[in-house]
Short mmCIF file of C-alpha atoms in Angstrom, two decimals:
data_model
loop_
_atom_site.label_atom_id
_atom_site.label_comp_id
_atom_site.label_asym_id
_atom_site.label_seq_id
_atom_site.Cartn_x
_atom_site.Cartn_y
_atom_site.Cartn_z
CA UNK P 1 -93.75 49.64 50.43
CA UNK P 2 -95.41 47.90 47.46
CA UNK P 3 -92.92 49.85 45.11
CA UNK P 4 -90.16 48.54 47.09
CA UNK P 5 -91.51 44.98 47.00
CA UNK P 6 -92.06 45.10 43.11
CA UNK P 7 -88.39 46.64 42.66
CA UNK P 8 -86.82 44.01 44.69
CA UNK P 9 -87.75 41.36 42.11
CA UNK P 10 -85.10 42.55 39.85
CA UNK P 11 -82.16 41.66 42.10
CA UNK P 12 -83.50 38.04 42.98
CA UNK P 13 -84.15 37.84 39.14
CA UNK P 14 -80.30 38.02 38.65
CA UNK P 15 -79.55 34.53 40.60
CA UNK P 16 -83.05 32.97 41.16
CA UNK P 17 -83.36 29.51 39.91
CA UNK P 18 -79.58 28.85 39.25
CA UNK P 19 -78.66 26.28 41.65
CA UNK P 20 -80.21 23.25 43.04
CA UNK P 21 -79.06 20.61 45.56
CA UNK P 22 -78.48 17.00 44.06
CA UNK P 23 -77.63 13.81 45.64
CA UNK P 24 -76.31 12.43 42.43
CA UNK P 25 -74.67 15.24 40.56
CA UNK P 26 -72.16 17.91 41.02
CA UNK P 27 -71.30 21.09 39.15
CA UNK P 28 -67.43 21.98 39.19
CA UNK P 29 -67.52 25.80 39.42
CA UNK P 30 -64.32 27.56 38.01
CA UNK P 31 -63.41 31.19 38.96
CA UNK P 32 -63.60 34.47 37.24
CA UNK P 33 -59.92 33.81 35.67
CA UNK P 34 -60.87 30.12 34.75
CA UNK P 35 -58.58 29.24 37.62
CA UNK P 36 -59.28 25.95 39.67
CA UNK P 37 -62.94 24.32 39.45
CA UNK P 38 -64.51 22.89 42.77
CA UNK P 39 -68.06 21.70 43.30
CA UNK P 40 -69.76 22.74 46.87
CA UNK P 41 -71.35 19.94 48.57
CA UNK P 42 -73.04 19.63 52.06
CA UNK P 43 -74.48 16.63 53.87
CA UNK P 44 -74.00 14.37 50.89
CA UNK P 45 -75.71 16.53 48.47
CA UNK P 46 -73.97 18.96 45.68
CA UNK P 47 -75.01 22.24 44.10
CA UNK P 48 -75.85 21.82 40.50
CA UNK P 49 -76.03 24.82 38.30
CA UNK P 50 -79.15 24.99 36.03
CA UNK P 51 -79.53 25.70 32.47
CA UNK P 52 -79.38 29.56 31.52
CA UNK P 53 -76.80 30.44 34.26
CA UNK P 54 -73.25 31.27 34.65
CA UNK P 55 -72.01 30.29 37.96
CA UNK P 56 -68.44 30.93 39.18
CA UNK P 57 -66.05 31.63 42.53
CA UNK P 58 -64.99 35.15 42.91
CA UNK P 59 -62.32 36.29 45.14
CA UNK P 60 -63.06 38.58 47.84
CA UNK P 61 -60.06 40.93 49.08
CA UNK P 62 -59.66 41.52 52.83
CA UNK P 63 -61.76 44.52 53.99
CA UNK P 64 -64.16 44.46 51.26
CA UNK P 65 -67.14 43.41 53.76
CA UNK P 66 -69.10 42.38 51.01
CA UNK P 67 -72.70 43.44 51.21
CA UNK P 68 -75.31 41.23 49.60
CA UNK P 69 -74.12 41.96 45.97
CA UNK P 70 -76.98 40.96 43.27
CA UNK P 71 -74.62 38.23 42.01
CA UNK P 72 -74.23 36.20 45.35
CA UNK P 73 -76.04 33.14 45.55
CA UNK P 74 -77.92 32.33 48.80
CA UNK P 75 -78.26 28.40 49.27
CA UNK P 76 -81.20 27.09 47.79
CA UNK P 77 -82.74 25.98 51.04
CA UNK P 78 -81.11 28.74 53.43
CA UNK P 79 -81.49 32.40 52.49
CA UNK P 80 -79.07 33.48 55.29
CA UNK P 81 -76.35 31.79 54.03
CA UNK P 82 -74.13 31.62 50.79
CA UNK P 83 -71.24 29.63 49.78
CA UNK P 84 -67.69 30.46 50.26
CA UNK P 85 -64.11 28.91 50.18
CA UNK P 86 -60.68 29.78 51.64
CA UNK P 87 -57.17 29.79 50.18
CA UNK P 88 -56.89 26.06 50.83
CA UNK P 89 -60.04 25.44 48.80
CA UNK P 90 -62.06 24.19 52.03
CA UNK P 91 -65.55 25.14 51.42
CA UNK P 92 -67.88 26.97 53.92
CA UNK P 93 -70.88 29.31 54.63
CA UNK P 94 -70.79 32.97 54.17
CA UNK P 95 -73.06 34.83 56.37
CA UNK P 96 -75.38 37.20 54.33
CA UNK P 97 -78.12 37.94 56.99
CA UNK P 98 -77.81 41.02 59.19
CA UNK P 99 -76.62 39.30 62.14
CA UNK P 100 -73.28 38.73 63.85
CA UNK P 101 -72.06 36.37 61.15
CA UNK P 102 -72.66 38.81 58.31
CA UNK P 103 -69.71 38.89 55.98
CA UNK P 104 -68.10 36.17 57.74
CA UNK P 105 -66.69 32.71 55.88
CA UNK P 106 -66.77 29.99 58.04
CA UNK P 107 -64.96 26.72 57.03
CA UNK P 108 -63.98 23.45 58.83
CA UNK P 109 -60.50 24.93 59.21
CA UNK P 110 -60.95 28.60 59.56
CA UNK P 111 -62.97 31.38 60.37
CA UNK P 112 -62.37 34.43 57.92
CA UNK P 113 -63.33 37.58 59.91
CA UNK P 114 -61.49 40.24 58.22
CA UNK P 115 -64.35 41.10 55.87
CA UNK P 116 -62.56 39.26 52.96
CA UNK P 117 -59.55 37.03 52.10
CA UNK P 118 -61.90 34.22 50.57
CA UNK P 119 -63.90 33.46 47.56
CA UNK P 120 -67.92 33.35 47.20
CA UNK P 121 -69.94 31.53 44.49
CA UNK P 122 -71.75 34.03 42.25
CA UNK P 123 -74.18 33.76 39.40
CA UNK P 124 -76.02 35.71 36.56
CA UNK P 125 -78.82 34.41 34.59
CA UNK P 126 -78.18 34.50 30.79
CA UNK P 127 -81.96 35.57 30.58
CA UNK P 128 -84.54 36.49 33.13
CA UNK P 129 -86.45 33.94 34.64
CA UNK P 130 -90.14 33.57 34.52
CA UNK P 131 -91.21 35.31 37.66
CA UNK P 132 -94.03 37.86 38.46
CA UNK P 133 -92.10 41.36 38.58
CA UNK P 134 -95.53 42.86 39.21
CA UNK P 135 -97.99 45.02 37.32
CA UNK P 136 -96.40 46.43 34.21
CA UNK P 137 -98.62 49.46 34.06
CA UNK P 138 -97.98 50.54 37.45
CA UNK P 139 -94.30 49.98 37.13
CA UNK P 140 -94.19 51.95 33.90
CA UNK P 141 -95.93 54.93 35.59
CA UNK P 142 -93.20 54.86 38.28
CA UNK P 143 -90.42 54.81 35.70
CA UNK P 144 -92.08 57.83 33.80
CA UNK P 145 -92.49 59.84 36.92
CA UNK P 146 -88.96 59.26 37.91
CA UNK P 147 -87.75 60.30 34.51
CA UNK P 148 -89.69 63.55 34.71
CA UNK P 149 -87.27 64.81 37.25
CA UNK P 150 -84.45 64.97 34.69
CA UNK P 151 -84.04 68.26 32.67
CA UNK P 152 -83.19 69.04 28.98
CA UNK P 153 -79.73 69.56 30.29
CA UNK P 154 -79.45 65.99 31.82
CA UNK P 155 -80.36 64.55 28.35
CA UNK P 156 -77.93 66.48 26.72
CA UNK P 157 -75.39 65.40 29.13
CA UNK P 158 -75.96 61.56 28.35
CA UNK P 159 -76.13 62.38 24.77
CA UNK P 160 -72.83 64.41 24.74
CA UNK P 161 -71.41 61.20 26.93
CA UNK P 162 -72.80 58.41 24.65
CA UNK P 163 -73.15 60.22 21.11
CA UNK P 164 -76.37 58.43 21.02
CA UNK P 165 -80.07 60.24 20.78
CA UNK P 166 -81.13 59.20 24.13
CA UNK P 167 -84.60 60.40 23.81
CA UNK P 168 -85.12 57.83 20.97
CA UNK P 169 -83.36 55.19 23.28
CA UNK P 170 -86.11 55.70 26.06
CA UNK P 171 -88.93 55.85 23.54
CA UNK P 172 -87.75 52.43 22.60
CA UNK P 173 -87.40 51.23 25.94
CA UNK P 174 -90.85 52.19 27.26
CA UNK P 175 -92.54 50.82 24.29
CA UNK P 176 -91.11 47.44 24.64
CA UNK P 177 -90.14 46.88 28.27
CA UNK P 178 -91.57 44.12 30.30
CA UNK P 179 -92.65 44.58 33.97
CA UNK P 180 -89.21 42.82 34.72
CA UNK P 181 -87.21 45.27 32.57
CA UNK P 182 -89.08 48.43 34.22
CA UNK P 183 -88.38 46.62 37.76
CA UNK P 184 -84.65 46.00 36.66
CA UNK P 185 -83.78 49.59 35.53
CA UNK P 186 -85.59 50.75 38.85
CA UNK P 187 -83.46 48.40 41.08
CA UNK P 188 -80.38 48.58 42.92
CA UNK P 189 -78.60 46.37 40.97
CA UNK P 190 -75.36 47.71 39.74
CA UNK P 191 -75.70 46.59 36.35
CA UNK P 192 -79.13 46.20 34.58
CA UNK P 193 -78.32 43.95 31.71
CA UNK P 194 -80.19 45.22 28.53
CA UNK P 195 -79.54 45.37 24.82
CA UNK P 196 -80.15 49.17 24.82
CA UNK P 197 -77.45 49.87 27.17
CA UNK P 198 -75.23 50.07 24.13
CA UNK P 199 -77.25 52.80 23.13
CA UNK P 200 -77.13 54.70 26.49
CA UNK P 201 -79.66 53.05 28.66
CA UNK P 202 -77.04 52.49 31.54
CA UNK P 203 -75.66 56.18 31.35
CA UNK P 204 -79.30 57.58 31.51
CA UNK P 205 -79.86 55.26 34.77
CA UNK P 206 -76.43 56.56 36.40
CA UNK P 207 -77.71 60.44 35.74
CA UNK P 208 -81.15 59.64 37.19
CA UNK P 209 -79.84 57.94 40.35
CA UNK P 210 -77.61 61.09 40.72
CA UNK P 211 -80.24 63.66 40.28
CA UNK P 212 -82.58 61.82 42.59
CA UNK P 213 -79.64 61.54 45.18
CA UNK P 214 -79.00 65.14 45.05
CA UNK P 215 -82.83 66.05 45.60
CA UNK P 216 -82.56 63.72 48.80
CA UNK P 217 -79.59 65.42 49.95
CA UNK P 218 -80.66 68.88 49.59
CA UNK P 219 -83.87 68.16 51.40
CA UNK P 220 -82.32 67.05 54.77
CA UNK P 221 -78.87 68.95 54.63
CA UNK P 222 -77.26 72.31 53.64
CA UNK P 223 -74.22 74.07 54.52
CA UNK P 224 -70.52 73.83 53.70
CA UNK P 225 -70.37 70.26 54.50
CA UNK P 226 -72.86 69.31 52.08
CA UNK P 227 -71.28 71.66 49.63
CA UNK P 228 -67.72 69.71 50.03
CA UNK P 229 -69.76 66.44 49.87
CA UNK P 230 -71.14 67.46 46.56
CA UNK P 231 -67.91 68.76 45.21
CA UNK P 232 -65.22 66.19 46.37
CA UNK P 233 -67.46 62.94 47.41
CA UNK P 234 -65.29 62.45 50.69
CA UNK P 235 -64.84 64.16 54.09
CA UNK P 236 -62.04 63.44 56.40
CA UNK P 237 -62.36 65.08 60.03
CA UNK P 238 -60.40 64.26 63.37
CA UNK P 239 -62.19 61.62 65.29
CA UNK P 240 -62.76 61.89 69.12
CA UNK P 241 -65.94 60.06 69.49
CA UNK P 242 -68.88 58.48 67.51
CA UNK P 243 -70.71 61.67 67.68
CA UNK P 244 -68.01 63.08 65.15
CA UNK P 245 -69.26 60.32 62.70
CA UNK P 246 -72.85 60.90 63.37
CA UNK P 247 -72.55 64.40 62.69
CA UNK P 248 -71.24 63.73 59.19
CA UNK P 249 -73.67 60.83 58.28
CA UNK P 250 -76.69 63.14 58.87
CA UNK P 251 -75.41 65.41 56.26
CA UNK P 252 -74.35 62.86 53.64
CA UNK P 253 -77.23 60.14 54.10
CA UNK P 254 -79.60 61.99 52.43
CA UNK P 255 -82.55 60.47 54.54
CA UNK P 256 -84.64 61.76 57.34
CA UNK P 257 -82.62 59.94 60.10
CA UNK P 258 -79.52 57.74 60.43
CA UNK P 259 -78.54 55.27 62.93
CA UNK P 260 -77.41 57.13 66.14
CA UNK P 261 -74.16 56.36 68.19
CA UNK P 262 -72.77 54.48 69.79
CA UNK P 263 -71.59 52.50 66.96
CA UNK P 264 -70.24 48.93 66.80
CA UNK P 265 -66.81 48.75 65.26
CA UNK P 266 -64.94 45.92 63.60
CA UNK P 267 -61.18 46.11 63.65
CA UNK P 268 -59.42 45.29 60.28
CA UNK P 269 -55.77 44.67 59.98
CA UNK P 270 -54.94 44.42 56.28
CA UNK P 271 -51.59 43.21 55.32
CA UNK P 272 -50.02 44.50 52.23
CA UNK P 273 -49.29 42.06 49.55
CA UNK P 274 -48.43 41.87 45.85
CA UNK P 275 -51.08 42.13 43.24
CA UNK P 276 -53.96 42.95 45.70
CA UNK P 277 -57.13 43.01 43.83
CA UNK P 278 -58.30 45.66 45.71
CA UNK P 279 -55.20 47.72 44.36
CA UNK P 280 -56.91 48.18 41.10
CA UNK P 281 -58.85 51.47 40.77
CA UNK P 282 -62.40 51.19 40.74
CA UNK P 283 -65.84 52.29 41.58
CA UNK P 284 -68.37 50.15 43.82
CA UNK P 285 -71.40 51.42 41.71
CA UNK P 286 -72.91 53.85 39.61
CA UNK P 287 -75.20 55.10 42.30
CA UNK P 288 -73.89 56.68 45.52
CA UNK P 289 -72.37 54.43 48.17
CA UNK P 290 -71.59 55.95 51.61
CA UNK P 291 -68.63 53.92 53.54
CA UNK P 292 -66.83 54.98 56.74
CA UNK P 293 -63.29 54.44 58.11
CA UNK P 294 -61.57 55.24 61.24
CA UNK P 295 -57.69 55.35 60.84
CA UNK P 296 -55.25 56.07 63.70
CA UNK P 297 -51.95 55.69 62.23
CA UNK P 298 -51.64 55.05 58.27
CA UNK P 299 -48.19 55.96 56.27
CA UNK P 300 -47.41 55.72 52.80
CA UNK P 301 -46.03 52.19 53.09
CA UNK P 302 -48.96 50.73 54.89
CA UNK P 303 -51.29 50.73 51.58
CA UNK P 304 -53.36 53.73 52.50
CA UNK P 305 -56.86 54.34 50.72
CA UNK P 306 -56.41 56.33 47.69
CA UNK P 307 -59.51 58.65 46.38
CA UNK P 308 -59.96 60.72 43.32
CA UNK P 309 -61.88 63.77 44.62
CA UNK P 310 -64.84 64.65 42.29
CA UNK P 311 -64.84 61.64 40.13
CA UNK P 312 -68.44 60.47 41.69
CA UNK P 313 -70.11 63.43 39.65
CA UNK P 314 -71.25 62.14 36.47
CA UNK P 315 -69.56 64.79 34.24
CA UNK P 316 -69.23 63.85 30.50
CA UNK P 317 -65.92 62.16 30.86
CA UNK P 318 -67.12 60.06 33.91
CA UNK P 319 -70.41 59.06 32.28
CA UNK P 320 -68.58 58.32 28.80
CA UNK P 321 -66.32 56.05 30.81
CA UNK P 322 -69.50 54.55 32.59
CA UNK P 323 -70.98 54.09 29.02
CA UNK P 324 -68.05 52.15 27.96
CA UNK P 325 -67.59 49.97 31.02
CA UNK P 326 -71.30 48.87 31.28
CA UNK P 327 -71.09 47.56 27.73
CA UNK P 328 -67.71 45.66 28.30
CA UNK P 329 -67.40 42.11 28.82
CA UNK P 330 -65.87 42.46 32.17
CA UNK P 331 -69.15 44.08 33.56
CA UNK P 332 -70.83 40.93 33.43
CA UNK P 333 -68.42 39.20 36.10
CA UNK P 334 -67.62 42.51 37.89
CA UNK P 335 -70.21 45.19 38.31
CA UNK P 336 -68.15 47.24 40.35
CA UNK P 337 -66.27 48.86 37.32
CA UNK P 338 -62.68 48.80 37.08
CA UNK P 339 -60.85 52.15 36.06
CA UNK P 340 -58.76 50.47 33.21
CA UNK P 341 -60.01 47.49 31.11
CA UNK P 342 -58.60 45.21 28.75
CA UNK P 343 -60.61 47.01 26.16
CA UNK P 344 -59.15 50.18 24.78
CA UNK P 345 -60.83 53.49 25.79
CA UNK P 346 -61.06 56.50 23.45
CA UNK P 347 -62.09 60.23 23.61
CA UNK P 348 -63.73 61.41 26.87
CA UNK P 349 -63.54 57.86 28.52
CA UNK P 350 -59.80 57.94 27.94
CA UNK P 351 -59.56 61.49 29.31
CA UNK P 352 -61.41 60.30 32.66
CA UNK P 353 -58.96 57.31 33.02
CA UNK P 354 -55.98 59.88 32.47
CA UNK P 355 -57.68 62.32 34.93
CA UNK P 356 -58.18 59.60 37.84
CA UNK P 357 -54.53 58.23 37.43
CA UNK P 358 -53.20 61.79 37.60
CA UNK P 359 -55.42 63.07 40.43
CA UNK P 360 -55.49 59.90 42.84
CA UNK P 361 -54.40 60.86 46.36
CA UNK P 362 -53.47 58.95 49.44
CA UNK P 363 -55.33 59.53 52.47
CA UNK P 364 -52.56 59.10 55.19
CA UNK P 365 -52.50 60.17 58.89
CA UNK P 366 -50.69 60.08 62.23
CA UNK P 367 -53.62 61.12 64.43
CA UNK P 368 -57.18 59.47 64.68
CA UNK P 369 -59.50 60.44 61.56
CA UNK P 370 -62.87 59.63 60.32
CA UNK P 371 -63.08 59.06 56.56
CA UNK P 372 -66.64 59.32 54.92
CA UNK P 373 -66.56 58.54 51.08
CA UNK P 374 -68.74 58.20 48.43
CA UNK P 375 -67.45 55.02 46.95
CA UNK P 376 -69.19 55.65 43.74
CA UNK P 377 -65.80 57.76 43.19
CA UNK P 378 -62.69 56.09 41.79
CA UNK P 379 -60.86 54.59 44.75
CA UNK P 380 -58.48 51.98 45.67
CA UNK P 381 -56.00 50.61 48.09
CA UNK P 382 -52.41 51.78 47.49
CA UNK P 383 -49.30 49.69 47.07
CA UNK P 384 -47.65 49.40 50.60
CA UNK P 385 -44.41 47.69 51.81
CA UNK P 386 -45.01 43.82 51.37
CA UNK P 387 -45.85 42.73 54.82
CA UNK P 388 -47.08 46.14 56.24
CA UNK P 389 -50.30 46.18 58.08
CA UNK P 390 -52.84 48.97 57.80
CA UNK P 391 -55.18 49.01 60.74
CA UNK P 392 -58.75 50.59 60.60
CA UNK P 393 -62.20 50.30 61.88
CA UNK P 394 -65.24 49.70 60.00
CA UNK P 395 -68.88 49.64 60.98
CA UNK P 396 -70.31 46.23 61.57
CA UNK P 397 -73.37 44.60 60.01
CA UNK P 398 -75.11 44.61 56.84
CA UNK P 399 -74.19 48.18 55.55
CA UNK P 400 -71.04 47.72 53.35
CA UNK P 401 -68.92 49.19 56.19
CA UNK P 402 -71.12 52.45 56.16
CA UNK P 403 -74.54 53.28 55.54
CA UNK P 404 -76.99 50.49 54.18
CA UNK P 405 -77.30 50.62 50.72
CA UNK P 406 -80.78 51.30 49.75
CA UNK P 407 -82.77 51.63 46.39
CA UNK P 408 -81.34 54.70 44.61
CA UNK P 409 -84.62 55.35 42.60
CA UNK P 410 -86.61 56.98 45.30
CA UNK P 411 -88.34 60.62 45.50
CA UNK P 412 -87.02 62.71 48.34
CA UNK P 413 -90.29 62.36 50.23
CA UNK P 414 -89.90 58.58 50.05
CA UNK P 415 -88.39 56.91 53.07
#
């Protein structure tokens, strides 16, 4: 438990101390595309951005069901709510606590219940705040113990993908890292910002998370379904009742137990539109994320979910791409890396992009199915006929539409 508390500081450090209420001043926040700026005010007070922070409005597409991303900002005096606004720019509250309001944006003129269709206020500090991240020696010892699970082949993989002498990089990190650096590396943050990312630190972090995940998976499950999960990162089965979902989740969770049925499902109706942000191929994280969909009838014209089977595994080309994206400017604003970037790709990273563009496949059906996917693989919402509606059901609550996201840097015997 103590380790979990220490590692949690790194996520809070990303946005901690970025905002305060003011009865006199207000900051006009722009969006991620330098679009219309707008303040956020409530009860005759407005939010003010403090020095050392970038704060912006970020678009959340329908059916994204935002978990509590490390960049979302709780209100200064209410950690159960964040700030959101609808398409008409009317501001409201975003539910970020695990209750009936989670993922819901409520403004004075509308309630957005479709897991998106609004914007949220996000922030990133330019430098870590002065907070107590815990005992450096204990965090360093944990970091070293976790890295000891890597093999020579793992280090060779990282070097092949990054062309960097990764053992020199780890030596440089361990000698100079602060307690907050160790906690940040071992946090669930999708992007731990550090100067050594350019030398392969993020790629090493990605491989370590994968190896630890593999150890947890093989401890609690075995058999053909697990083999399919390892290879493809997606399972598609007929759906008759929630027991079908439970049977799959027990295999893919890598945990001693998973929530038992019956499940609480939220219906999602996604209307196909032009330039849907979710139509841009992406991964949710460098580490495994398990999401679940129930589909009854989805045709090619309804904007079906597309996946690239096997793209969740950190092969040389995937890892080279991961290394390139982690060091691009876009990652600071969107740590769920997009397949393509404004910055040119070369070598293995370009090969990964080409592979994913070639192998992306839609999931269409005329019968009820359950889809369980590791959304660290490349996926996207396909282009549908404008106005067509895709219906699905998603698990309700603070779970990202699947299994709750836990810290990926855990040993197999740590619950």
